[in-house]
Amino acid sequence: MFLPRVPDDGRLLICRNPSSNTMVGSTSHHNRSMGACFSINHPPFQLNLTIASEYFSTTFTGLGLSSNLIALLVLIRAYQRTHSRSRSSFLIFLTSLVVTDFMGLLVTGSIVISFHVTHFNWAELDPRCHFCNFMGMSMVFYGLCPLLLGATMAVERFVGINRPFAHSTHMSKSRAMFTVLLVWVFAGSISLLPVAGLGSYHLQMPGSWCFLNISSQSLDMFFCLIFSLVGLLSLILSFVLNTVSVVTLLRVCCGPDSARRQRNHEVEMMVQLILIMAIASICWCPLLVYIAKTALSGKDPQVLPLLLWLRFATFNQILDPWVYILIRQAVLKRLCPGGRWTRASTVSLYPTLIRTSGPTLRSEAIRSSLVKAQVKTTLL
């Protein structure tokens, strides 16, 4: 019997067991009757990887779930206390991101921990790959959702900061929730592509998880590129829009009459945007680039780098909640007790924004005033 072994460089080697002439991972007559998810890696495996141990999985899952739960309570409390429409829509996106991260850790983490506790055999438990496909879809769905929601939040903040009147008129709570639903549907549609025949999900080493097949075969490579490019484009869009938003806020808050401006929410959201963008880029770029590079190169993926970059991506779900927990007005007031903290939103800055942003905001302000006056006249 052949047992897979992973040396320090992460390459998968096949070790012969003298008592058998079969090979784990090869396509025997028995394996042909099983699902396609076992065509590359077939259990049982013999691996002793520290990074793939049950301690890592349990620690990461427990820490991530508790962090997201605390962040969810903080955001619900903040949502109940806010009276700003702009702030409410931003909190809806943040809450949806926390819920997505929480569910992603709960679904995928419970499967991995169950494997380490029970040591079940995937081939015996799931010979038709239904369970493996479910986990693969979960990995893709809960992987893309935070990146897509981050890009959506960047668009929302860009519009809210650079077009505050249009944002306050068109971005309602129901539209924010509908936008979140569209993001979930889009990510779910991508995760279903392998089920429709575009790409495939396979059991991954060390046998505790299923993910997309990183291969140079046409359909698998195309799906790998879709996953990687959607994630990378989301990060690029977030970087560009968040940079413009931050520059706009700095220009407004540091202008000649900044002493008269009320900017607590602006500072809070600006710091959150910077940290969310930085964390997502650091955690996700290595995995996305590795998947695209490996698929295009035609080489087999190495176990250790894949697991390492996957751990990096998992850190995103653990670190994101602490941005919402720590970067709040109450914490910022303690860190900067000498600052002038008041209650206002970006719309309160419209005189300066109109002067610095040109005729576009000026026409929007006039149009908004005319609409309000018309409504008031109609009511009278």
C-alpha positions as semicolon CSV with decimal commas, in nm:
position;residue;x (nm);y (nm);z (nm)
1;M;0,000;0,000;0,000
2;F;0,130;0,345;-0,092
3;L;0,099;0,615;0,172
4;P;0,146;0,986;0,089
5;R;0,418;1,166;0,278
6;V;0,494;1,537;0,280
7;P;0,856;1,637;0,339
8;D;0,973;1,980;0,446
9;D;0,954;2,130;0,096
10;G;0,585;2,050;0,070
11;R;0,602;1,805;-0,221
12;L;0,377;1,502;-0,213
13;L;0,580;1,181;-0,217
14;I;0,447;0,827;-0,245
15;C;0,583;0,571;0,002
16;R;0,553;0,202;-0,073
17;N;0,416;-0,032;0,187
18;P;0,565;-0,380;0,120
19;S;0,243;-0,552;0,218
20;S;0,054;-0,407;-0,076
21;N;0,104;-0,320;-0,441
22;T;-0,164;-0,052;-0,458
23;M;-0,106;0,318;-0,439
24;V;-0,308;0,581;-0,251
25;G;-0,415;0,845;-0,499
26;S;-0,395;0,610;-0,800
27;T;-0,699;0,511;-0,997
28;S;-0,774;0,150;-0,914
29;H;-1,086;-0,039;-1,012
30;H;-1,233;0,036;-0,671
31;N;-1,157;0,407;-0,701
32;R;-1,324;0,434;-1,041
33;S;-1,658;0,358;-0,881
34;M;-1,617;0,655;-0,648
35;G;-1,681;1,021;-0,711
36;A;-1,450;1,246;-0,909
37;C;-1,342;1,433;-0,596
38;F;-1,116;1,137;-0,503
39;S;-0,948;1,107;-0,844
40;I;-0,636;1,296;-0,729
41;N;-0,611;1,239;-0,354
42;H;-0,763;0,924;-0,211
43;P;-0,786;0,858;0,164
44;P;-0,655;0,741;0,402
45;F;-0,353;0,971;0,436
46;Q;-0,053;0,952;0,664
47;L;0,053;1,310;0,735
48;N;0,222;1,478;1,029
49;L;0,196;1,847;0,946
50;T;0,198;2,091;1,237
51;I;0,014;2,353;1,034
52;A;-0,263;2,099;0,960
53;S;-0,302;1,972;1,316
54;E;-0,627;1,974;1,509
55;Y;-0,485;2,235;1,746
56;F;-0,450;2,488;1,466
57;S;-0,801;2,421;1,337
58;T;-0,962;2,433;1,680
59;T;-0,777;2,749;1,783
60;F;-0,849;2,933;1,459
61;T;-1,217;2,837;1,457
62;G;-1,278;2,914;1,824
63;L;-1,098;3,247;1,813
64;G;-1,272;3,348;1,491
65;L;-1,621;3,256;1,611
66;S;-1,583;3,436;1,943
67;S;-1,436;3,746;1,775
68;N;-1,716;3,767;1,519
69;L;-1,979;3,712;1,787
70;I;-1,842;4,001;1,994
71;A;-1,825;4,221;1,684
72;L;-2,184;4,132;1,595
73;L;-2,306;4,243;1,937
74;V;-2,108;4,568;1,907
75;L;-2,252;4,643;1,562
76;I;-2,610;4,565;1,665
77;R;-2,576;4,804;1,957
78;A;-2,426;5,072;1,731
79;Y;-2,705;5,023;1,476
80;Q;-2,973;5,069;1,742
81;R;-2,815;5,395;1,859
82;T;-2,749;5,557;1,522
83;H;-2,985;5,808;1,362
84;S;-2,788;5,872;1,043
85;R;-2,905;5,706;0,722
86;S;-2,551;5,703;0,585
87;R;-2,422;5,546;0,905
88;S;-2,707;5,291;0,910
89;S;-2,630;5,163;0,559
90;F;-2,260;5,136;0,644
91;L;-2,344;4,936;0,958
92;I;-2,567;4,705;0,754
93;F;-2,273;4,618;0,529
94;L;-2,044;4,569;0,828
95;T;-2,299;4,345;1,000
96;S;-2,347;4,134;0,687
97;L;-1,969;4,094;0,664
98;V;-1,949;3,976;1,025
99;V;-2,239;3,734;0,978
100;T;-2,074;3,595;0,663
101;D;-1,740;3,547;0,838
102;F;-1,912;3,384;1,137
103;M;-2,108;3,139;0,922
104;G;-1,803;3,060;0,710
105;L;-1,599;2,966;1,014
106;L;-1,890;2,773;1,164
107;V;-1,960;2,564;0,852
108;T;-1,606;2,489;0,736
109;G;-1,453;2,477;1,084
110;S;-1,706;2,226;1,211
111;I;-1,626;1,990;0,922
112;V;-1,250;2,014;0,972
113;I;-1,271;1,971;1,350
114;S;-1,508;1,674;1,307
115;F;-1,250;1,511;1,080
116;H;-0,974;1,555;1,338
117;V;-1,195;1,425;1,621
118;T;-1,353;1,124;1,447
119;H;-1,090;1,057;1,174
120;F;-1,368;0,965;0,932
121;N;-1,283;0,833;0,587
122;W;-1,417;1,064;0,316
123;A;-1,441;0,784;0,061
124;E;-1,656;0,571;0,292
125;L;-1,864;0,858;0,428
126;D;-1,918;1,036;0,096
127;P;-1,851;0,802;-0,199
128;R;-2,049;1,025;-0,440
129;C;-1,876;1,348;-0,333
130;H;-2,193;1,532;-0,226
131;F;-2,044;1,631;0,109
132;C;-1,710;1,720;-0,050
133;N;-1,884;1,939;-0,309
134;F;-2,076;2,112;-0,030
135;M;-1,756;2,196;0,154
136;G;-1,587;2,309;-0,166
137;M;-1,880;2,539;-0,243
138;S;-1,869;2,669;0,114
139;M;-1,497;2,744;0,086
140;V;-1,546;2,938;-0,238
141;F;-1,864;3,115;-0,126
142;Y;-1,740;3,223;0,216
143;G;-1,404;3,310;0,063
144;L;-1,540;3,544;-0,204
145;C;-1,815;3,705;0,004
146;P;-1,585;3,908;0,235
147;L;-1,387;4,036;-0,065
148;L;-1,701;4,129;-0,259
149;L;-1,861;4,288;0,047
150;G;-1,541;4,484;0,107
151;A;-1,558;4,618;-0,249
152;T;-1,928;4,698;-0,202
153;M;-1,851;4,889;0,117
154;A;-1,579;5,080;-0,068
155;V;-1,831;5,181;-0,336
156;E;-2,085;5,281;-0,070
157;R;-1,833;5,497;0,118
158;F;-1,702;5,648;-0,206
159;V;-2,052;5,759;-0,302
160;G;-2,133;5,867;0,053
161;I;-1,822;6,084;0,081
162;N;-1,799;6,225;-0,272
163;R;-2,173;6,240;-0,351
164;P;-2,331;6,282;-0,006
165;F;-2,664;6,424;-0,123
166;A;-2,722;6,155;-0,385
167;H;-2,622;5,894;-0,128
168;S;-2,858;6,026;0,139
169;T;-3,143;6,031;-0,113
170;H;-3,098;5,690;-0,279
171;M;-2,920;5,462;-0,026
172;S;-3,193;5,342;0,208
173;K;-3,173;5,052;0,452
174;S;-3,378;4,830;0,221
175;R;-3,146;4,903;-0,072
176;A;-2,843;4,827;0,141
177;M;-2,992;4,490;0,238
178;F;-3,083;4,420;-0,125
179;T;-2,724;4,497;-0,228
180;V;-2,595;4,249;0,030
181;L;-2,835;3,988;-0,106
182;L;-2,703;4,047;-0,459
183;V;-2,346;3,995;-0,336
184;W;-2,444;3,666;-0,171
185;V;-2,624;3,550;-0,489
186;F;-2,324;3,641;-0,706
187;A;-2,077;3,457;-0,481
188;G;-2,314;3,160;-0,459
189;S;-2,344;3,146;-0,838
190;I;-1,966;3,127;-0,874
191;S;-1,946;2,850;-0,613
192;L;-2,202;2,646;-0,811
193;L;-2,001;2,652;-1,136
194;P;-1,816;2,323;-1,065
195;V;-2,149;2,151;-1,001
196;A;-2,256;2,270;-1,347
197;G;-1,939;2,126;-1,501
198;L;-1,703;2,426;-1,503
199;G;-1,419;2,314;-1,278
200;S;-1,434;2,061;-0,996
201;Y;-1,396;2,023;-0,623
202;H;-1,145;1,772;-0,488
203;L;-1,038;1,635;-0,153
204;Q;-0,727;1,824;-0,043
205;M;-0,435;1,715;0,170
206;P;-0,427;1,622;0,455
207;G;-0,777;1,490;0,391
208;S;-0,969;1,728;0,618
209;W;-1,110;1,967;0,356
210;C;-1,230;2,001;-0,001
211;F;-1,153;2,289;-0,235
212;L;-1,134;2,374;-0,603
213;N;-0,897;2,161;-0,809
214;I;-0,586;2,370;-0,883
215;S;-0,496;2,222;-1,219
216;S;-0,387;2,326;-1,569
217;Q;-0,674;2,132;-1,726
218;S;-0,888;2,375;-1,922
219;L;-1,207;2,373;-1,713
220;D;-1,029;2,356;-1,378
221;M;-0,785;2,629;-1,480
222;F;-1,070;2,852;-1,598
223;F;-1,251;2,816;-1,267
224;C;-0,930;2,881;-1,073
225;L;-0,878;3,201;-1,273
226;I;-1,238;3,309;-1,213
227;F;-1,198;3,262;-0,838
228;S;-0,862;3,439;-0,827
229;L;-0,952;3,726;-1,059
230;V;-1,282;3,802;-0,887
231;G;-1,101;3,817;-0,554
232;L;-0,809;4,024;-0,684
233;L;-1,033;4,266;-0,875
234;S;-1,241;4,315;-0,560
235;L;-0,924;4,401;-0,367
236;I;-0,806;4,640;-0,641
237;L;-1,144;4,814;-0,652
238;S;-1,145;4,845;-0,274
239;F;-0,793;4,988;-0,277
240;V;-0,868;5,250;-0,543
241;L;-1,201;5,368;-0,402
242;N;-1,087;5,363;-0,040
243;T;-0,778;5,562;-0,132
244;V;-0,990;5,827;-0,304
245;S;-1,229;5,835;-0,007
246;V;-0,948;5,870;0,244
247;V;-0,785;6,150;0,042
248;T;-1,120;6,331;0,024
249;L;-1,174;6,299;0,398
250;L;-0,822;6,420;0,474
251;R;-0,867;6,717;0,243
252;V;-1,197;6,807;0,407
253;C;-1,092;6,748;0,768
254;C;-0,755;6,923;0,732
255;G;-0,882;7,223;0,538
256;P;-0,861;7,588;0,652
257;D;-1,189;7,576;0,843
258;S;-1,148;7,227;0,986
259;A;-1,186;7,359;1,341
260;R;-1,554;7,419;1,276
261;R;-1,621;7,076;1,136
262;Q;-1,778;6,784;1,316
263;R;-1,599;6,472;1,204
264;N;-1,623;6,185;1,451
265;H;-1,800;5,942;1,217
266;E;-1,571;6,040;0,930
267;V;-1,255;5,963;1,129
268;E;-1,402;5,634;1,253
269;M;-1,503;5,514;0,906
270;M;-1,177;5,635;0,751
271;V;-0,966;5,430;0,994
272;Q;-1,193;5,127;0,949
273;L;-1,164;5,148;0,571
274;I;-0,785;5,164;0,583
275;L;-0,757;4,865;0,818
276;I;-1,014;4,651;0,633
277;M;-0,836;4,718;0,306
278;A;-0,492;4,640;0,450
279;I;-0,602;4,321;0,629
280;A;-0,786;4,183;0,325
281;S;-0,493;4,253;0,094
282;I;-0,232;4,096;0,323
283;C;-0,443;3,791;0,405
284;W;-0,592;3,709;0,064
285;C;-0,343;3,818;-0,202
286;P;-0,094;3,532;-0,140
287;L;-0,359;3,260;-0,178
288;L;-0,526;3,418;-0,482
289;V;-0,195;3,478;-0,658
290;Y;-0,073;3,126;-0,571
291;I;-0,387;2,964;-0,716
292;A;-0,367;3,162;-1,042
293;K;0,009;3,113;-1,075
294;T;-0,006;2,738;-1,011
295;A;-0,296;2,684;-1,251
296;L;-0,124;2,877;-1,530
297;S;0,216;2,715;-1,475
298;G;0,084;2,361;-1,513
299;K;0,261;2,246;-1,197
300;D;0,098;2,045;-0,920
301;P;0,015;2,249;-0,609
302;Q;0,246;2,195;-0,313
303;V;0,082;2,105;0,014
304;L;0,267;2,331;0,257
305;P;0,237;2,659;0,061
306;L;-0,132;2,594;-0,006
307;L;-0,204;2,530;0,362
308;L;0,007;2,829;0,468
309;W;-0,173;3,075;0,239
310;L;-0,505;2,924;0,344
311;R;-0,415;3,004;0,706
312;F;-0,337;3,359;0,598
313;A;-0,682;3,388;0,440
314;T;-0,841;3,253;0,758
315;F;-0,671;3,528;0,955
316;N;-0,888;3,777;0,764
317;Q;-1,199;3,634;0,929
318;I;-1,032;3,660;1,270
319;L;-0,883;4,009;1,238
320;D;-1,176;4,182;1,065
321;P;-1,405;4,170;1,372
322;W;-1,145;4,344;1,587
323;V;-1,151;4,639;1,348
324;Y;-1,517;4,692;1,436
325;I;-1,459;4,619;1,805
326;L;-1,160;4,848;1,859
327;I;-1,209;5,124;1,601
328;R;-1,513;5,287;1,759
329;Q;-1,585;5,634;1,888
330;A;-1,567;5,519;2,250
331;V;-1,220;5,373;2,195
332;L;-1,103;5,667;1,985
333;K;-1,215;5,909;2,255
334;R;-1,000;5,725;2,509
335;L;-0,703;5,717;2,275
336;C;-0,743;6,084;2,181
337;P;-0,911;6,249;2,482
338;G;-0,809;6,595;2,366
339;G;-0,994;6,564;2,035
340;R;-1,320;6,740;1,962
341;W;-1,569;6,457;1,925
342;T;-1,921;6,554;1,817
343;R;-2,215;6,394;1,641
344;A;-2,241;6,456;1,270
345;S;-2,219;6,280;0,937
346;T;-2,049;6,350;0,610
347;V;-2,346;6,551;0,488
348;S;-2,268;6,812;0,754
349;L;-1,953;6,889;0,560
350;Y;-2,139;6,985;0,242
351;P;-2,029;7,353;0,228
352;T;-1,663;7,252;0,208
353;L;-1,734;6,952;-0,014
354;I;-1,921;7,177;-0,256
355;R;-1,629;7,420;-0,271
356;T;-1,365;7,148;-0,313
357;S;-1,554;6,913;-0,544
358;G;-1,671;7,162;-0,804
359;P;-2,010;7,218;-0,970
360;T;-2,131;6,858;-0,941
361;L;-2,200;6,867;-0,568
362;R;-2,325;7,225;-0,597
363;S;-2,593;7,123;-0,848
364;E;-2,682;6,823;-0,631
365;A;-2,723;7,051;-0,328
366;I;-2,949;7,288;-0,521
367;R;-3,155;7,001;-0,662
368;S;-3,191;6,848;-0,315
369;S;-3,307;7,181;-0,171
370;L;-3,564;7,224;-0,449
371;V;-3,701;6,874;-0,390
372;K;-3,736;6,937;-0,017
373;A;-3,907;7,271;-0,082
374;Q;-4,148;7,110;-0,328
375;V;-4,238;6,837;-0,080
376;K;-4,296;7,093;0,193
377;T;-4,522;7,299;-0,036
378;T;-4,721;6,991;-0,132
379;L;-4,778;6,900;0,231
380;L;-4,897;7,250;0,311
